[in-house]
XYZ file of C-alpha atoms in Angstrom:
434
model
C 12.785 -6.663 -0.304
C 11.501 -3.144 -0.420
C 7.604 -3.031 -0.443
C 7.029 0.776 -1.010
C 3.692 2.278 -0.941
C 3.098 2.036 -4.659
C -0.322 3.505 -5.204
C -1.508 7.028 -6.319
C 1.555 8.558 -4.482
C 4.027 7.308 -6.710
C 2.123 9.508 -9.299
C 1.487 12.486 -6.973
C 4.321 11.820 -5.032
C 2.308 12.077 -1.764
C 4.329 11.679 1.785
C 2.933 9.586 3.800
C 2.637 10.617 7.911
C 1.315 8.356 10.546
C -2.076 10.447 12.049
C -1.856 8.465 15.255
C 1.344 10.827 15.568
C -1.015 13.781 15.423
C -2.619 13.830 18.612
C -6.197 13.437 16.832
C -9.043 14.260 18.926
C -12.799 14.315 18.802
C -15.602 13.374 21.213
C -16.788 10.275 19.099
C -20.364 11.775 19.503
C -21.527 15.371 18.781
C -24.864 14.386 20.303
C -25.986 16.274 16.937
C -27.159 12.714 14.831
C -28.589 9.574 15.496
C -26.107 7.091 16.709
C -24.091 7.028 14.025
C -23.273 2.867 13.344
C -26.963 1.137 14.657
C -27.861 -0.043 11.007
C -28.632 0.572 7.477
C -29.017 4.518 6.593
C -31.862 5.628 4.726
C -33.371 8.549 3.159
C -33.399 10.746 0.120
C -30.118 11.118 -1.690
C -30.456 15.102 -0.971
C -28.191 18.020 0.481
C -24.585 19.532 0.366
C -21.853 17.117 1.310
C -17.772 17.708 1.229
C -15.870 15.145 -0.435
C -12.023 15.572 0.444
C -9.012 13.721 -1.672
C -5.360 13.938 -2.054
C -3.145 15.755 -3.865
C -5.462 14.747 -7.106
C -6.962 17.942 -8.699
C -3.416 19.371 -10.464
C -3.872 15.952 -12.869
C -7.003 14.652 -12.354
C -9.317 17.783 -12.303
C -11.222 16.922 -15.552
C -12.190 13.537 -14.193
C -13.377 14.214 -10.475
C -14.944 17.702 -12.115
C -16.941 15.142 -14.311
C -17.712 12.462 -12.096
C -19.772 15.254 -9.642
C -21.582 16.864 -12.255
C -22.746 13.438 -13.461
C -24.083 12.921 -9.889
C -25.567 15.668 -8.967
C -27.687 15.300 -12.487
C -28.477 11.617 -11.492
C -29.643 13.255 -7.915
C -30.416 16.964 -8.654
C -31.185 17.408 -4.929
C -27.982 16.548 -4.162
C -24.372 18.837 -4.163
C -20.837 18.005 -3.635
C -18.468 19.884 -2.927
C -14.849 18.426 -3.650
C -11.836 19.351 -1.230
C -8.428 18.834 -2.396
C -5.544 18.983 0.165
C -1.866 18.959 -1.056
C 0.380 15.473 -0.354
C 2.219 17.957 2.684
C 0.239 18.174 6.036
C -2.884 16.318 4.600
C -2.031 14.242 8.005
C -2.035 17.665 10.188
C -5.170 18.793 8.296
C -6.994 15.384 8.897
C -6.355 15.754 12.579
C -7.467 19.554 12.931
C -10.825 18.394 11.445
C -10.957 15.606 13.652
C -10.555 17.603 16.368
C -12.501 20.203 15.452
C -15.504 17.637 14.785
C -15.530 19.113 11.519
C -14.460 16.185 9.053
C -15.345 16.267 5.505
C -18.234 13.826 4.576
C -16.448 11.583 2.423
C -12.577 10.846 2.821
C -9.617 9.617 0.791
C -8.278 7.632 3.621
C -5.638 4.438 3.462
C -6.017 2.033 6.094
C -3.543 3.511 8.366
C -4.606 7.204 7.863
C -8.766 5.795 8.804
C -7.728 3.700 12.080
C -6.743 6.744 14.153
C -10.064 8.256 12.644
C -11.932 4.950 13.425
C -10.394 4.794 17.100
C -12.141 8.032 17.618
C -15.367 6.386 16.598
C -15.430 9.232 13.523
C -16.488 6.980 10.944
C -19.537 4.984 9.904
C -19.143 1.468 10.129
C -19.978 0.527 6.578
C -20.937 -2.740 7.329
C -23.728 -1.821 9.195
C -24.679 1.399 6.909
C -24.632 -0.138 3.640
C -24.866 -3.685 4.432
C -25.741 -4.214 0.647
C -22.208 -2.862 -0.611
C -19.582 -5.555 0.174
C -20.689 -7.798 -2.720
C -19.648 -4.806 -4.956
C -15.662 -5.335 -4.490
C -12.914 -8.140 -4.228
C -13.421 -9.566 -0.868
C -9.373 -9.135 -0.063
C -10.426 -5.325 -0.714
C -13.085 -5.277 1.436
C -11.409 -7.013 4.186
C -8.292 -4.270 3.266
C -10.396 -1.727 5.317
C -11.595 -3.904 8.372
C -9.919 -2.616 11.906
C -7.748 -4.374 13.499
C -10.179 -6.922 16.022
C -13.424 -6.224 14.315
C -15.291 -7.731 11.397
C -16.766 -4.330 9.901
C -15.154 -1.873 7.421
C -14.589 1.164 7.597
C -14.538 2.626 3.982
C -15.672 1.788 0.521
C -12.478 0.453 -1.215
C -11.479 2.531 -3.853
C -8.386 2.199 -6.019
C -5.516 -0.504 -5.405
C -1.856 -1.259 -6.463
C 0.994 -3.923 -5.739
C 4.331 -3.933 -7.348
C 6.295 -5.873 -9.519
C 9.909 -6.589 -9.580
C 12.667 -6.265 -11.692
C 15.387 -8.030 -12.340
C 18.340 -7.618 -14.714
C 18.705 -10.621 -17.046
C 22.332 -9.873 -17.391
C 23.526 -9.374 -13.528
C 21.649 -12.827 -13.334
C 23.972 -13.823 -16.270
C 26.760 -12.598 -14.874
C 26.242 -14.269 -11.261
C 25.713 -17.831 -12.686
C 21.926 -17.716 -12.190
C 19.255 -18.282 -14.858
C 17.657 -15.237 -16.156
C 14.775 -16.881 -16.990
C 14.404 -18.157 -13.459
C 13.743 -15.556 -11.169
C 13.689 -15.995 -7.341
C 9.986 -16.663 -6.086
C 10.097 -16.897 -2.413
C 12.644 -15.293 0.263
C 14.024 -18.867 0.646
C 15.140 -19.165 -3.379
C 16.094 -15.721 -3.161
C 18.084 -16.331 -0.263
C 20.190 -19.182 -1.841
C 20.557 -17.515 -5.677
C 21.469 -14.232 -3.936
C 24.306 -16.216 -2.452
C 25.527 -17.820 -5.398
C 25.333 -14.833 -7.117
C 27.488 -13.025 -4.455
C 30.309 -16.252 -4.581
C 30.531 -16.070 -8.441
C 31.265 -12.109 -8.492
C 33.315 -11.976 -5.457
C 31.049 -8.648 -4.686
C 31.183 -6.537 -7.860
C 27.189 -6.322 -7.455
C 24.508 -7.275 -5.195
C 21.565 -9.520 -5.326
C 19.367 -6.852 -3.719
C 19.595 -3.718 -1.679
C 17.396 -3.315 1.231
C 16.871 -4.647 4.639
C 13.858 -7.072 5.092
C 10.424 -4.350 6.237
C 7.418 -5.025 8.046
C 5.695 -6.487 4.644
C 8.489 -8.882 3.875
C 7.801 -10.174 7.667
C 4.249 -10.791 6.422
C 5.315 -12.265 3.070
C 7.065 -14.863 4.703
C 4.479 -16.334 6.683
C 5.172 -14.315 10.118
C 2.284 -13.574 12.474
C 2.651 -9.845 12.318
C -0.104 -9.289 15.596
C -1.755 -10.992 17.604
C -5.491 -11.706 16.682
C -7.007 -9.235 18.291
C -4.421 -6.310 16.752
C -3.019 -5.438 20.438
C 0.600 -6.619 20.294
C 3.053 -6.839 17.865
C 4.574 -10.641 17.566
C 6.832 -10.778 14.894
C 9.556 -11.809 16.441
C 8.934 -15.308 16.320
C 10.770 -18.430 15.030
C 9.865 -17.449 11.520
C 10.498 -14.172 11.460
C 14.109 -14.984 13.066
C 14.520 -17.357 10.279
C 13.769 -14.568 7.225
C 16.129 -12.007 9.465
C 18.916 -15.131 9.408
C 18.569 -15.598 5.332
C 19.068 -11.730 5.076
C 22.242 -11.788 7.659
C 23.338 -14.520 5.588
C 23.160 -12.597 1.990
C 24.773 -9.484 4.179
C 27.694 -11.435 5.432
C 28.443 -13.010 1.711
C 28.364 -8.903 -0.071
C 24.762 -10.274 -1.426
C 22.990 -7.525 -0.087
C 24.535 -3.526 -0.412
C 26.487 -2.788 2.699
C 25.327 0.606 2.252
C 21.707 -0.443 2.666
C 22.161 0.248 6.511
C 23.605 3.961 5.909
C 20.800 6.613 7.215
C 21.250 8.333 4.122
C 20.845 5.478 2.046
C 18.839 6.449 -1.228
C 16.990 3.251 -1.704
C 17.436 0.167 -4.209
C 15.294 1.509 -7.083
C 18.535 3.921 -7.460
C 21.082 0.606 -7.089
C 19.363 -0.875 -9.881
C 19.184 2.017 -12.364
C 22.614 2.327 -11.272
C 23.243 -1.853 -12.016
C 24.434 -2.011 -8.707
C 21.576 -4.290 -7.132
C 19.976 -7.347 -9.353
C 16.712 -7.114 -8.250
C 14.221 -4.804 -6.814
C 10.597 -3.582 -6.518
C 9.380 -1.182 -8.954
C 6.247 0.263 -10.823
C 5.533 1.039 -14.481
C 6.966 4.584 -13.812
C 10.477 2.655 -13.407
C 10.517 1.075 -16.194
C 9.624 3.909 -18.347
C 12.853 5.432 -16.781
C 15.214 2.801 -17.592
C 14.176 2.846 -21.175
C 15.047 6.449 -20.863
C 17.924 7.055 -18.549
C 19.177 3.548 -18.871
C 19.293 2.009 -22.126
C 21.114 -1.055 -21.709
C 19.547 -1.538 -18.168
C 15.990 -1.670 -19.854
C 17.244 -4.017 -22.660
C 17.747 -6.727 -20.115
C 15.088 -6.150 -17.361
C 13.088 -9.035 -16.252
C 9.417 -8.671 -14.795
C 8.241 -10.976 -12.217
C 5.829 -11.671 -9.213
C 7.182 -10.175 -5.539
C 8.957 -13.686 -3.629
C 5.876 -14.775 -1.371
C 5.943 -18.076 0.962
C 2.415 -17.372 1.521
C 1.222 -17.432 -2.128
C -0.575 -14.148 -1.823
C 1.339 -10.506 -3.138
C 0.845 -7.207 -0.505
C -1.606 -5.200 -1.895
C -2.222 -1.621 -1.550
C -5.437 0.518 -0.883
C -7.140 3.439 -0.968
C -10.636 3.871 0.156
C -13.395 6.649 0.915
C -14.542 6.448 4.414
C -17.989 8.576 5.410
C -17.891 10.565 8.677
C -20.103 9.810 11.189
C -21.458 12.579 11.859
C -22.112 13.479 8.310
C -25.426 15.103 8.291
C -26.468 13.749 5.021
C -25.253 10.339 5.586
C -27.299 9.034 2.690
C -25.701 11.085 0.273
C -22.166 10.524 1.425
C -22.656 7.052 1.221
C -24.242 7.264 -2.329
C -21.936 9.366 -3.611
C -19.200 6.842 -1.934
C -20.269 4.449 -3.852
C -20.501 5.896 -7.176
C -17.037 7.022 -7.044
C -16.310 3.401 -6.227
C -18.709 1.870 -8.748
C -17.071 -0.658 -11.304
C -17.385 1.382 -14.078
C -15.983 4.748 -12.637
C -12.757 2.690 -11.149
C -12.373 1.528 -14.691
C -12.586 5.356 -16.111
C -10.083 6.253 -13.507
C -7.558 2.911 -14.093
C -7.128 3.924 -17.660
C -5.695 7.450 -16.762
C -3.590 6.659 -13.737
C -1.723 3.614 -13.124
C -3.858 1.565 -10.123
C -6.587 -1.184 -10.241
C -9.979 -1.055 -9.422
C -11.412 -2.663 -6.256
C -14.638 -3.827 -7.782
C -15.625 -7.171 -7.955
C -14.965 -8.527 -11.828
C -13.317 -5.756 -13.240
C -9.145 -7.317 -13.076
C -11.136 -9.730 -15.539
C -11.301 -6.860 -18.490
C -8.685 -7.255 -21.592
C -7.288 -3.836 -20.482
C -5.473 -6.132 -16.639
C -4.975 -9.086 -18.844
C -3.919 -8.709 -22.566
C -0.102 -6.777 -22.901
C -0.437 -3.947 -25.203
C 2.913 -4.071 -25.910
C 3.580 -0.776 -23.711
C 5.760 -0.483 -20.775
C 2.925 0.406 -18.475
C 0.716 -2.532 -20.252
C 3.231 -4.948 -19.392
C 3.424 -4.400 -15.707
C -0.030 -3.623 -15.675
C -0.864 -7.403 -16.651
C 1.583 -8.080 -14.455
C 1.015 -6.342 -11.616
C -3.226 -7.220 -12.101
C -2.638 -10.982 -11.703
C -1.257 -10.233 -8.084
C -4.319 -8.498 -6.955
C -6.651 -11.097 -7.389
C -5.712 -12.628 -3.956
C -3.257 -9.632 -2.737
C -3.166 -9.025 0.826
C -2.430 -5.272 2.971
C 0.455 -6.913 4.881
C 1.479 -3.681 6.626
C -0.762 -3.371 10.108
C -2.593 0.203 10.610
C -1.672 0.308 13.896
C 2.737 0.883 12.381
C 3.323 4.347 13.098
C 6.536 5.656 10.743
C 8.568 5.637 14.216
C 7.854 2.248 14.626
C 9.314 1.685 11.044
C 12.514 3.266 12.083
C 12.625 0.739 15.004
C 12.260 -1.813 13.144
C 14.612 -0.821 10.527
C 17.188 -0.154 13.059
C 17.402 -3.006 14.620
C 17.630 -5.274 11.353
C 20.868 -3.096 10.808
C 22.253 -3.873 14.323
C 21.371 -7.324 13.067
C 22.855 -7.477 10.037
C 26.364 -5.859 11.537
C 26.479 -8.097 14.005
C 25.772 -6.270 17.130
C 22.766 -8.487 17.871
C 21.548 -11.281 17.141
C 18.733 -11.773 14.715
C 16.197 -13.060 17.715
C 17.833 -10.269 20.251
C 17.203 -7.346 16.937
C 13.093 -8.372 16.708
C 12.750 -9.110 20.503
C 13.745 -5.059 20.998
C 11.684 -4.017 17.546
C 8.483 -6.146 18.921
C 9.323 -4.496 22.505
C 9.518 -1.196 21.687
C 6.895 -1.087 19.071
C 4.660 -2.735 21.853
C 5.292 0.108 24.298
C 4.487 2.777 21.364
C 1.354 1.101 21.501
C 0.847 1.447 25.324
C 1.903 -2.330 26.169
């Protein structure tokens, strides 16, 4: 099933680039600071720092305005000075600076956007800085923005999201299923997908993408080797998920036209009531009641199929430089933006969860309001609690179109489903120098 990056960007609409694309360079040591990751920093929370986000100030001015002045009153020595770069060339404009040596202090940075960064050695191992923090947020969260190999983070976790999926009650109807018995692993929806597809004789679809890189790790496949150097997907297991899909593909369960280049994605099949499932957000289903009236009279909401018993899970974090010179206050003001109650302020204007440990146990994640958004929020919250970032840093976008490549010479036949991950694992494995 699709697993898109459902977090801030499906408010902001941000594109996401892989920096390890970029050519990112840096020396790893100025020779300016102190080494920059030998144990806990100290000192007065004092001094200018640059705190860099994005594509947030055009909705979110008011609150990030706010939050600043209320720090620099709790530390009047201290001044921050907030950088907003748009969703385009954030990637380029991460590398310059990284090149350049010239990195803001603090840094809205996924996962995959902080490994290049951390490969550089240009951030502070958090671990070792604030050795105190960790407590503060879920553990999964924590662990969310640990390097491949290495048992320290690399930035405070900041905001999260997973997504729900939607079904339509009536396709499931339609195809002899129960719609009040919704696929829950890849297996069930393997086998419903394919009775749907014999009772309809192919006037809709089950679902409508290819199998991605999270499904993989949804099933149960080793995604990498333990240390993060190789790619290993392509064993027994994940041959047996890329079989179940061949199988819905073969029987018209799954759109043809999910292989096309130019395909526009399932979330468009379902408005359209051409798919019977797919992964969504609270923004979709505030369309459908919109553009889709009888679509939205008959969608389902239920947990993403896992064999592992864990949902992906999506983060954001704010990573420190290095070579910050006011590492104190980076990593102060790091941690208030991250603090329980200032995720909380910012979960009730935008639609993500806090990282902090405790807060998915507030009414607002568990009690349905009644509202679109309050229904997938509950739903989407009880995913979190043990979610896991599926997706390894080290996939650069051209090893996505690998991958996704050879699942469609797969699915058509042209190779077989061991033969289609042997060349995505191979390939992948040379991007990485292997």
């Amino acid at each position: 099933m699709r697993s898109a990056r459902i977090l801030l960007a499906a408010v902001t609409s941000v594109a996401v680039v892989s920096l390890s694309a970029c050519g990112i360079g840096g020396s790893g040591d100025s020779g300016s600071q102190s080494t920059a990751n030998d144990g806990p920093v100290t000192g007065d929370v004092t001094g200018t720092i640059s705190f860099e986000t994005w594509n947030l100030k055009a909705k979110y001015s008011d609150y990030f305005t706010g939050l600043i002045k209320q720090f620099e009153q709790q530390h009047p020595g201290a001044k921050v000075n907030w950088l907003d770069q748009p969703a385009d060339g954030y990637a380029d404009k991460l590398s310059a600076d990284a090149s350049a040596d010239s990195l803001p202090d603090v840094i809205n940075l996924s996962p995959d956007f902080a490994y290049p960064l951390y490969k550089k050695k240009l951030l502070l191992d958090l671990d070792k800085a604030a050795p105190d923090a960790a407590k503060d947020y879920l553990p999964n969260a924590w662990q969310g923005n640990v390097m491949p190999g290495q048992k320290d983070n690399y930035a405070f976790p900041w905001y999260l999201n997973t997504g729900p999926y939607f079904y339509n009650k009536k396709l499931f109807t339609d195809g002899g299923l129960d719609p009040n018995k919704p696929p829950t692993t890849y297996d069930e929806l393997a086998q419903q997908g394919l009775t749907l597809a014999k009772n309809t004789n192919g006037a809709f679809a089950m679902l409508g993408q290819t199998p991605q890189i999270e499904d993989l790790g949804l099933y149960g496949v080793d995604l990498m080797d333990p240390a993060g150097t190789k790619f290993t997907f392509n064993s027994a297991k994940g041959v047996k998920l890329v079989e179940l899909y061949k199988s819905m593909y073969d029987a018209k369960a799954l759109l043809p036209e999910a292989l096309s280049a130019t395909y526009t994605g399932s979330g468009k099949k379902f408005l359209a009531q051409q798919v019977a499932i797919s992964s969504g957000s609270a923004y979709d289903l505030q369309t459908f009641r919109t553009d889709a009236p009888s679509l939205y009279a008959n969608v389902g909401i239920t947990a993403p199929m896992t064999n592992t018993g864990h949902a992906n899970m999506y983060v954001q974090g704010l990573s420190v430089a290095a070579h910050s010179k006011n590492k104190a206050t980076a990593i102060a003001f790091g941690r208030f933006v991250t603090n329980a109650q200032n995720q909380m302020a910012f979960a009730k204007i935008v639609t993500v969860f806090p990282s902090t440990a405790g807060t998915l146990n507030d009414p607002f994640f568990t009690q349905d309001d009644g509202t679109d958004i309050g229904r997938v929020r509950v739903a989407s919250a009880k995913q979190l609690a043990n979610g896991i970032n599926y997706t390894p840093v080290q996939l650069s976008d051209q090893m996505k179109t690998v991958l996704r490549n050879e699942l469609a010479n797969a699915m058509l036949g042209k190779s077989t489903p061991q033969q289609a991950l042997d060349n995505a694992v191979n390939q992948c494995n040379q991007l990485l120098g292997h």
